[in-house]
Coordinates of C-alpha atoms in Angstrom, one line a residue:
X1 CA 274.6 214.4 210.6
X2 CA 277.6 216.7 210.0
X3 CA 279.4 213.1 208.8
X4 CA 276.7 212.1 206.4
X5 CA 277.8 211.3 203.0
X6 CA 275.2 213.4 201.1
X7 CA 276.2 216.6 202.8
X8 CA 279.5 216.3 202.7
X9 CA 279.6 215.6 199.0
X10 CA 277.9 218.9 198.4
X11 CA 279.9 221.1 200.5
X12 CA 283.2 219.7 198.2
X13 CA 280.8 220.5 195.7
X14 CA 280.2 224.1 196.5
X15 CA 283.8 224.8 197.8
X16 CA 285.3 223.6 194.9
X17 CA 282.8 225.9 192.8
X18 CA 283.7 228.7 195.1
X19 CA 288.0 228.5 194.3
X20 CA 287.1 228.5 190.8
X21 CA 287.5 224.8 190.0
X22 CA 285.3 224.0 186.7
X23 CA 282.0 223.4 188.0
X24 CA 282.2 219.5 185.3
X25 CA 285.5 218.7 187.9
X26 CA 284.0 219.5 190.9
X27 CA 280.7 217.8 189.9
X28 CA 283.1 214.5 189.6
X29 CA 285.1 214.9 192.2
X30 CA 281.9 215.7 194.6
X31 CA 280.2 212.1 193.2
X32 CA 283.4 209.8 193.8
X33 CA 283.8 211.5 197.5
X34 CA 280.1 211.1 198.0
X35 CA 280.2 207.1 197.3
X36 CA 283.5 206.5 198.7
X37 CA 282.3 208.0 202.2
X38 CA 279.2 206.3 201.9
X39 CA 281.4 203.2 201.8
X40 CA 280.5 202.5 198.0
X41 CA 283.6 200.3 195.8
X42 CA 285.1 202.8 193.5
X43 CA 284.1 200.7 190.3
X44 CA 280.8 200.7 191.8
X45 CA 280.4 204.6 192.1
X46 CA 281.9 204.9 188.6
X47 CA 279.3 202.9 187.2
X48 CA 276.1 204.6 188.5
X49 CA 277.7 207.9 187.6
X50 CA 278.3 207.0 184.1
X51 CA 274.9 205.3 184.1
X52 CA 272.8 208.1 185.3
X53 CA 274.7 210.9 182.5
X54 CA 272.5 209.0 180.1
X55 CA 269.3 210.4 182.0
X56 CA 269.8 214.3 180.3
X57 CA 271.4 213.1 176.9
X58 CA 267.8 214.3 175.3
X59 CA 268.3 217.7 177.7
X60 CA 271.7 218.2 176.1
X61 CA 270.6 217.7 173.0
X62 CA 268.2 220.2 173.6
X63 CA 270.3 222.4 174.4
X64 CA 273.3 222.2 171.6
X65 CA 270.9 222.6 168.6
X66 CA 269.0 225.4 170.9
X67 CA 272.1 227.0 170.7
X68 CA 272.4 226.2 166.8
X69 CA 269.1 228.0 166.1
X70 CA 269.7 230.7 168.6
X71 CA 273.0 231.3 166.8
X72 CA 271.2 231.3 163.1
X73 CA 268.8 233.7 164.1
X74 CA 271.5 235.9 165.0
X75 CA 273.3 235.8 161.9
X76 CA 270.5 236.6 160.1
X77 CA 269.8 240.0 161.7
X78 CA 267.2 239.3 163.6
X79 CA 268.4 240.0 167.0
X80 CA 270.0 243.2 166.2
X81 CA 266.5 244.9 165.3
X82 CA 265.3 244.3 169.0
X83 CA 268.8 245.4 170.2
X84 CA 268.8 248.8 168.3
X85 CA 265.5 249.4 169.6
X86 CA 266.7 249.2 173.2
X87 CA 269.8 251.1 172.5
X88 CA 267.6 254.1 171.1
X89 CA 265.5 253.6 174.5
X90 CA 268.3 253.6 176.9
X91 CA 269.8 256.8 177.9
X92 CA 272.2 257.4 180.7
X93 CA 270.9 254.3 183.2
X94 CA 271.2 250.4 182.4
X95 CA 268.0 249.8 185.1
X96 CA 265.1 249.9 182.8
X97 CA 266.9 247.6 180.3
X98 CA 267.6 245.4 183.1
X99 CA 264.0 245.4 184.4
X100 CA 262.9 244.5 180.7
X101 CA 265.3 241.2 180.6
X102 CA 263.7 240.0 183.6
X103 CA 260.1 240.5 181.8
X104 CA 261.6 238.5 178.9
X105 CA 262.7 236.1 181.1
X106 CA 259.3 235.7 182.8
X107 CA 257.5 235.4 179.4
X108 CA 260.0 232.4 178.6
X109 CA 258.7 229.8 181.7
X110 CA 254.8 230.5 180.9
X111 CA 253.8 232.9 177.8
X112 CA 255.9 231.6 175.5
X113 CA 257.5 228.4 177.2
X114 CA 261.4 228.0 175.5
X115 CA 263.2 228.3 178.6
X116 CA 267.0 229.1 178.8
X117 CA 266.6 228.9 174.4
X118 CA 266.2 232.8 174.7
X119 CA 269.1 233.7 176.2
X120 CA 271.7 233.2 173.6
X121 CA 269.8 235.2 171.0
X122 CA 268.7 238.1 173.0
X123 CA 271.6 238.7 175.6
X124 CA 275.4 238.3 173.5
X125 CA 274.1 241.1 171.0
X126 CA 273.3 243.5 174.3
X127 CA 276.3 242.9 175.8
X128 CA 278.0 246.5 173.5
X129 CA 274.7 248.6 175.4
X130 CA 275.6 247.0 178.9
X131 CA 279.3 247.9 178.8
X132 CA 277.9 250.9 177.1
X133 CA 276.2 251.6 180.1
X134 CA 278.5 250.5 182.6
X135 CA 275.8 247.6 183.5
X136 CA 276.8 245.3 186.8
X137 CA 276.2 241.9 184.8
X138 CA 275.7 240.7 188.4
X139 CA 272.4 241.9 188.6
X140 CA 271.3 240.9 184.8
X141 CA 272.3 237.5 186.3
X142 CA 270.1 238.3 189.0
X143 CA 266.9 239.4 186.9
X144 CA 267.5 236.4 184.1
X145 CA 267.8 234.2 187.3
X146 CA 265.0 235.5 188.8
X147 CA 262.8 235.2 185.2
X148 CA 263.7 232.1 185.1
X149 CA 262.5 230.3 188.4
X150 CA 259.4 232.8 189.9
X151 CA 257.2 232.5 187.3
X152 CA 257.3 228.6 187.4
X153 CA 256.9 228.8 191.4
X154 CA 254.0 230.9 191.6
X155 CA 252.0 230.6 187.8
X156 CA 250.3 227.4 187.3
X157 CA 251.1 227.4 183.7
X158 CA 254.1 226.3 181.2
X159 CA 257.0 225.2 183.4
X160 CA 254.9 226.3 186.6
X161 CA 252.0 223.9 186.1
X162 CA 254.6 221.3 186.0
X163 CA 255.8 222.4 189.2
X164 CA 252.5 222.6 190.6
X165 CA 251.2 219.3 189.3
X166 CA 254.4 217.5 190.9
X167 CA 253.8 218.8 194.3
X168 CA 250.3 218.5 194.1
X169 CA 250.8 214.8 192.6
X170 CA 253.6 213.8 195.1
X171 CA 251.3 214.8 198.4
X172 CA 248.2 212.7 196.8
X173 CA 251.0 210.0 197.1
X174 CA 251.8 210.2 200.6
X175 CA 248.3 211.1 201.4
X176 CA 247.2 214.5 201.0
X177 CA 245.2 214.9 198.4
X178 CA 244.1 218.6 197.0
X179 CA 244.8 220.3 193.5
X180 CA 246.9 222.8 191.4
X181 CA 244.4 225.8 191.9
X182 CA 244.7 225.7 196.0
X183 CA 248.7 225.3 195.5
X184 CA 249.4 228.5 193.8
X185 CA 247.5 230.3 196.6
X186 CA 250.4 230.3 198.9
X187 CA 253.6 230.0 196.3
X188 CA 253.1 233.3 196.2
X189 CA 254.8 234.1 199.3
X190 CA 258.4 232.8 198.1
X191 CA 257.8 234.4 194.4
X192 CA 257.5 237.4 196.4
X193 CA 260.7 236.8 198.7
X194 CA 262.4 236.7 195.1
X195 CA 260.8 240.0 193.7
X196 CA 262.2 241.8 196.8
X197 CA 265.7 239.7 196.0
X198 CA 265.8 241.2 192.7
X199 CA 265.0 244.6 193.4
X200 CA 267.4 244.6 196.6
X201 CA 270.3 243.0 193.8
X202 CA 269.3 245.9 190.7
X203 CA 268.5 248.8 193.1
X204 CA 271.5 248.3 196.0
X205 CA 273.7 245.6 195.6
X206 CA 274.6 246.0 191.9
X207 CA 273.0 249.3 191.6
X208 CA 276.3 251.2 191.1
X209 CA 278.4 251.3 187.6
X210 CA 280.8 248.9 186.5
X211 CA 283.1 248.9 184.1
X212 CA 283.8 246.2 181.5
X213 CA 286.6 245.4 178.3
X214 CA 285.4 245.8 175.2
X215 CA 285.6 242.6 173.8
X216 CA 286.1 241.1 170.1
X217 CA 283.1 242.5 168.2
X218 CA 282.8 239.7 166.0
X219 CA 282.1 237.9 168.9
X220 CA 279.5 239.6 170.2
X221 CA 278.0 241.5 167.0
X222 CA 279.0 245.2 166.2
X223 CA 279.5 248.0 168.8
X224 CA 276.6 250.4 168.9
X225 CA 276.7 253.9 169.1
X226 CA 274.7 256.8 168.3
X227 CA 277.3 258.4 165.9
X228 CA 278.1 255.4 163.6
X229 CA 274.9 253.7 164.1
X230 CA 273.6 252.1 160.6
X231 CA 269.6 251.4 160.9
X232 CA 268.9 248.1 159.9
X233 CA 265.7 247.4 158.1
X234 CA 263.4 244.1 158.4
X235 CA 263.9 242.3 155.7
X236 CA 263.5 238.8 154.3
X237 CA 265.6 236.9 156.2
X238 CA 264.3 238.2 159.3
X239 CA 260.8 237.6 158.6
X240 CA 262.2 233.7 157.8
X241 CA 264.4 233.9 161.0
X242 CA 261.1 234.6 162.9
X243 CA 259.2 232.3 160.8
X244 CA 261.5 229.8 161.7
X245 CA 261.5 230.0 165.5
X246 CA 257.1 230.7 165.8
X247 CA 257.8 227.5 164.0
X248 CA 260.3 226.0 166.3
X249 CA 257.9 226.9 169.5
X250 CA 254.8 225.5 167.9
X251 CA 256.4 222.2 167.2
X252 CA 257.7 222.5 170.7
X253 CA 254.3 222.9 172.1
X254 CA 252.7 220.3 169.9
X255 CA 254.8 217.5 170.5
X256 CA 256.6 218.2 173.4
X257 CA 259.8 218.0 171.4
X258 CA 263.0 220.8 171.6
X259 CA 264.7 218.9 169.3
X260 CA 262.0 218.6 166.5
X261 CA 261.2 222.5 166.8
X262 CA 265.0 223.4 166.7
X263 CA 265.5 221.4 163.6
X264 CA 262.0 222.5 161.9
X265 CA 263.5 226.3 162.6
X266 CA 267.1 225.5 160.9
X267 CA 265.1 224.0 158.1
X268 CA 262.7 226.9 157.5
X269 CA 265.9 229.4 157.5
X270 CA 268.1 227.1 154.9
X271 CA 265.6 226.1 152.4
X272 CA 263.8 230.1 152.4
X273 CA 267.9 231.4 152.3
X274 CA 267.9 232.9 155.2
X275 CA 271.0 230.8 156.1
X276 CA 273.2 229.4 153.4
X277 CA 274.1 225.5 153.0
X278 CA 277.6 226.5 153.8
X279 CA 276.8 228.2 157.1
X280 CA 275.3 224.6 158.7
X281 CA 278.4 223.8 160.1
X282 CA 278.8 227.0 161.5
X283 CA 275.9 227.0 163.2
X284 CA 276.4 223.7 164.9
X285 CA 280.0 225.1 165.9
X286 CA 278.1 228.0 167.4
X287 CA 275.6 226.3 169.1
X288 CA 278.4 223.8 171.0
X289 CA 280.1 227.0 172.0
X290 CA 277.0 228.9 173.5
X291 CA 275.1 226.1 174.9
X292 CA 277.7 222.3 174.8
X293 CA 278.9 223.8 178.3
X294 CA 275.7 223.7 179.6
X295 CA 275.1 220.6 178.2
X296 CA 277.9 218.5 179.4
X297 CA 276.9 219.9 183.1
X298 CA 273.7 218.7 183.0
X299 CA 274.7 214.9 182.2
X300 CA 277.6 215.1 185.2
X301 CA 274.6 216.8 187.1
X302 CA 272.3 213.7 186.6
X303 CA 275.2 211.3 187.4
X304 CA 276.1 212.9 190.4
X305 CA 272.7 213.0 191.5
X306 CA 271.9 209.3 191.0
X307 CA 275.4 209.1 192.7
X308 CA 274.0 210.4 196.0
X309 CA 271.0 208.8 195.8
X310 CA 272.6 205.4 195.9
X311 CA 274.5 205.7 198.6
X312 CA 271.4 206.6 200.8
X313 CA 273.0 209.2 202.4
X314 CA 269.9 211.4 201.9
X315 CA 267.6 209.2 204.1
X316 CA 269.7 209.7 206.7
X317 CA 270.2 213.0 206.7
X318 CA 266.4 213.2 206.7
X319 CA 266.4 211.1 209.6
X320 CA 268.5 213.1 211.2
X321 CA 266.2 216.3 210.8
X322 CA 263.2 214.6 212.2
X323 CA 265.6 213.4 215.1
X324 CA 266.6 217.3 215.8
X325 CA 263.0 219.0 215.2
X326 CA 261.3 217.2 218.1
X327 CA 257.7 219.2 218.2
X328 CA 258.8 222.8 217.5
X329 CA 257.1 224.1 214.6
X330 CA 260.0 226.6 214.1
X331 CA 262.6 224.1 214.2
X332 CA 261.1 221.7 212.1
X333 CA 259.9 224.3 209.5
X334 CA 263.8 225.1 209.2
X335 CA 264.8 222.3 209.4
X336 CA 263.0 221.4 206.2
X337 CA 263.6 224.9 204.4
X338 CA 267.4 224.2 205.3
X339 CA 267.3 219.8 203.9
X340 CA 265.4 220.9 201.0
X341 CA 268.6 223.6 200.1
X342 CA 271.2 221.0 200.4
X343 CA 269.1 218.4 198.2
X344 CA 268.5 220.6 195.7
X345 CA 272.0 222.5 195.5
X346 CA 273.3 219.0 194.9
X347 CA 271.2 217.8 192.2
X348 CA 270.7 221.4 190.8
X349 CA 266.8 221.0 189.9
X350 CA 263.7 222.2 192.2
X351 CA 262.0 219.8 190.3
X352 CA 263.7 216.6 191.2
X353 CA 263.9 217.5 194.7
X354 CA 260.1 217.2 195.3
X355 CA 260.2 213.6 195.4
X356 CA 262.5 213.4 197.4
X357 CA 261.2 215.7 200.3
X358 CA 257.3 215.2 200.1
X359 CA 257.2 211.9 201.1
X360 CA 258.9 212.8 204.4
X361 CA 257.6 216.3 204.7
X362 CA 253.5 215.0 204.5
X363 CA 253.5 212.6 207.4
X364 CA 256.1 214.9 209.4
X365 CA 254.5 218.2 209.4
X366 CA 250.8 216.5 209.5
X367 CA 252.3 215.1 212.4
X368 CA 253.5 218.6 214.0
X369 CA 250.2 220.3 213.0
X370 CA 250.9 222.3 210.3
X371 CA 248.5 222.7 208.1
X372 CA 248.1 222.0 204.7
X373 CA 248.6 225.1 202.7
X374 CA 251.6 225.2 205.3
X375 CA 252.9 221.9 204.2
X376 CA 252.1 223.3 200.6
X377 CA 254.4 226.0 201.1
X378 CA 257.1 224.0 202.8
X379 CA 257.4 222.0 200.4
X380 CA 257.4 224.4 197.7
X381 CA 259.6 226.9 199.5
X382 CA 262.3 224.0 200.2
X383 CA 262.0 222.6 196.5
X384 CA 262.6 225.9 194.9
X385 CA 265.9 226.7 197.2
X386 CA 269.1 226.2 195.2
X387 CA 268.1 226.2 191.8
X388 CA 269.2 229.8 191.9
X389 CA 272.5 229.7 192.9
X390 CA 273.6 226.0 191.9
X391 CA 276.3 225.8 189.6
X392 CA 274.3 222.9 188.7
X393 CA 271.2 224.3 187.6
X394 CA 270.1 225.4 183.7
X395 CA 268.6 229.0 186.2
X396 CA 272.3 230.1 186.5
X397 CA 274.2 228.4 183.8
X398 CA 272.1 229.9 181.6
X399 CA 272.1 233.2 182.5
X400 CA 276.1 232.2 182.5
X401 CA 276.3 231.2 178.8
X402 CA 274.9 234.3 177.6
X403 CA 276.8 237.0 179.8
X404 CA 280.2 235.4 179.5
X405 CA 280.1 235.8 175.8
X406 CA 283.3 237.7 176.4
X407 CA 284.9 236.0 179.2
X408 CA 284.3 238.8 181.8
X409 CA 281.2 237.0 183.8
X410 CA 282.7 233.9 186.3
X411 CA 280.0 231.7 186.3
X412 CA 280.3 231.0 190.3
X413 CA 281.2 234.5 191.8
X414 CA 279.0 236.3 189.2
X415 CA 276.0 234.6 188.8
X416 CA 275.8 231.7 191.5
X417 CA 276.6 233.6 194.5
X418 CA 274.9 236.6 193.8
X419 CA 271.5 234.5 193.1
X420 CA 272.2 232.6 195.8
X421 CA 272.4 235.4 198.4
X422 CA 269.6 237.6 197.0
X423 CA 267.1 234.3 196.6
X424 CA 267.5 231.5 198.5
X425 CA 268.0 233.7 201.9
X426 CA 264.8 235.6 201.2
X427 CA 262.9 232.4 200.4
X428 CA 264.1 230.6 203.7
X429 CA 262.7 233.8 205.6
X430 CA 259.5 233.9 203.9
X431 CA 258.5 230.4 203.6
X432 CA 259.8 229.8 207.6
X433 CA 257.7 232.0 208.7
X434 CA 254.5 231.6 206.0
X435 CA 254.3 227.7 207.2
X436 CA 254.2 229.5 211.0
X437 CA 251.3 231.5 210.2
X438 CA 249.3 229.8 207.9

């Protein structure tokens, strides 16, 4: 097992991450290893990469003119209302306002569905209140992190009822059939193994001042302070800013479309004023420099996870799981928690790892006598590893994008590593021993 192709590929992957290599590099480098040791031509592994980056060119998309309305909403104002009105609430501690991002951040997988689009409006204009307040961004990576990934895990709805339906529709496949509403009866176990990850990374780990530069402010919007402080007052352009992005989400919702909402919202704010003709290109400039990072990672990410796929290095690694689990429940239910961490760290989504996993985890664990709430929760538990701590994965480059608005938040030591440790360990333990006593 320790020779397979697919792990290997994924621990250059990490370790590359880890000595500060740009995650895009070590993305590449990770896909050619990966198909050369799987004995793949190098022309051949070239071509299924570059094939599979077309996969998440509507996801980039996405993301860039995400960023383009994110940024005209900030120009307009908009976001520094909300921001004030934290600063006034936020006296000598940086816990509370940490607490209250990770409530926007659940809001933005199932209330009001926009994903990663919130983060680079609400989080570059608080980045003056954090340093203010001698905020660890560490754990705001944490609690975005943690926003972003246990609300789809445990809530059947928005992003969460996709979840659900995929596990619930990939079991039917392989022959257990049952439905969303007995599903999110156990995924509570590992969105509770992340709530205790989040407080144990806000109350312990990061609990203790740190200090920070004070950037550019034209970067980040104007220093606040209670001396110099100038009220702003809602005005017309703000109303239009927030006309434009109820807009944005509705069209979103309607037609299943980012890109239609994002360019209904730009068109609200230029034709009412709210953004001038002139400021277009701006925005687009804007929106490549918040979001075109994330962007270009998630088309490497897709070609370096059609990369492993071909080489069928992943069968065999699951083949050699079932050969090590013989009939202990412990082992196998590791065993699984453990193969479901390494897919998904690799391809950097939860939700493309299902398929992979549930049609070998069904048969296995009916096999072994688990039952199926426990298989429910396996395969649940070993999906959701990695997306938090990836440096694949729109969880933590996301959470990136809007905290190193300064360039004093490393994407791999402050956001990936610290949501790996305080997630994906918790989540092994409780969904290891949930399958054992269910």
């Amino acid at each position: 097992m320790l020779s397979n192709s697919v792990l290997i590929s994924v621990a250059i992957m990490i370790t590359l991450s880890l000595l500060r290599l740009n995650v895009l590099l070590a993305l590449i480098i990770a896909a050619l290893a990966g198909g050369l040791l799987a004995g793949m031509p190098l022309e051949d592994t070239m071509k299924i990469f570059i094939g599979g980056l077309g996969k998440n060119t509507e996801t980039a998309l996405n993301y860039i003119l995400l960023g383009a309305l994110a940024a005209a909403i900030q120009k307009t104002g908009a976001a520094k209302i909300i921001t004030q009105s934290l600063s006034k609430s936020m006296k000598g501690t940086g816990k509370l306002l940490i607490f209250i991002i990770a409530i926007i951040s659940i809001f933005s997988q199932n209330l009001i569905p926009v994903h990663i689009a919130f983060i680079p409006i609400l989080i570059p204009p608080l980045i003056p209140i954090m340093n203010k307040l001698n905020i660890d961004r560490r754990a705001v990576a944490s609690a975005l992190t943690f926003g972003l990934k246990a609300p789809y895990i445990v809530i059947p709805a928005g992003y969460g009822l996709i979840f659900h339906t995929t596990i619930r529709n990939e079991m039917a496949t392989s022959g257990l059939v049952l439905n969303n509403m007995e599903i999110w009866q156990v995924m509570w176990i590992p969105g509770l193994a992340m709530v205790v990850g989040l407080l144990v990374a806000v109350l312990i780990t990061y609990g203790k001042p740190r200090a920070y530069q004070n950037a550019r402010q034209d970067d980040i919007g104007p220093e606040i302070s209670d001396e110099n402080e100038q009220k702003i007052l809602f005005n017309k352009d703000h109303a239009f800013a927030v006309i434009g992005a109820v807009a944005a989400l509705i069209v979103q919702l309607t037609f299943g479309s980012l890109v239609l909402g994002a360019l209904l919202g730009l068109t609200i704010m230029v034709v009412s004023g709210a953004i001038k003709w002139s400021d277009i290109d701006d925005m687009l400039k804007s929106g490549i420099n918040m979001m075109g990072f994330i962007a270009f990672v998630m088309l490497v990410a897709s070609g370096y996870g059609d990369v492993i796929r071909a080489t069928g290095g992943i069968d065999t690694l699951v083949e050699s799981v079932v050969g090590i689990i013989g009939t202990n429940q412990l082992i196998a239910a590791t065993c699984m928690i453990v193969l479901g961490l390494l897919i998904t760290l690799g391809i950097g989504t939860s939700f493309g790892t299902i398929p992979i996993i549930a049609a070998i985890y069904v048969p296995l664990a009916t096999e072994l006598g688990f039952s199926t709430m426990a298989i429910v929760l396996l395969i649940g538990s070993a999906a959701a590893l990695g997306d938090a701590g990836s440096p694949a994965s729109d969880s933590t480059l996301g959470p990136t994008a809007g905290l190193n608005i300064d360039q004093q938040h490393d994407h791999i030591w402050d956001t990936c590593v610290p949501t790996f440790l305080h997630y994906n360990i918790p989540i092994m333990i409780f969904g290891i021993v949930g399958a054992m006593i269910l």
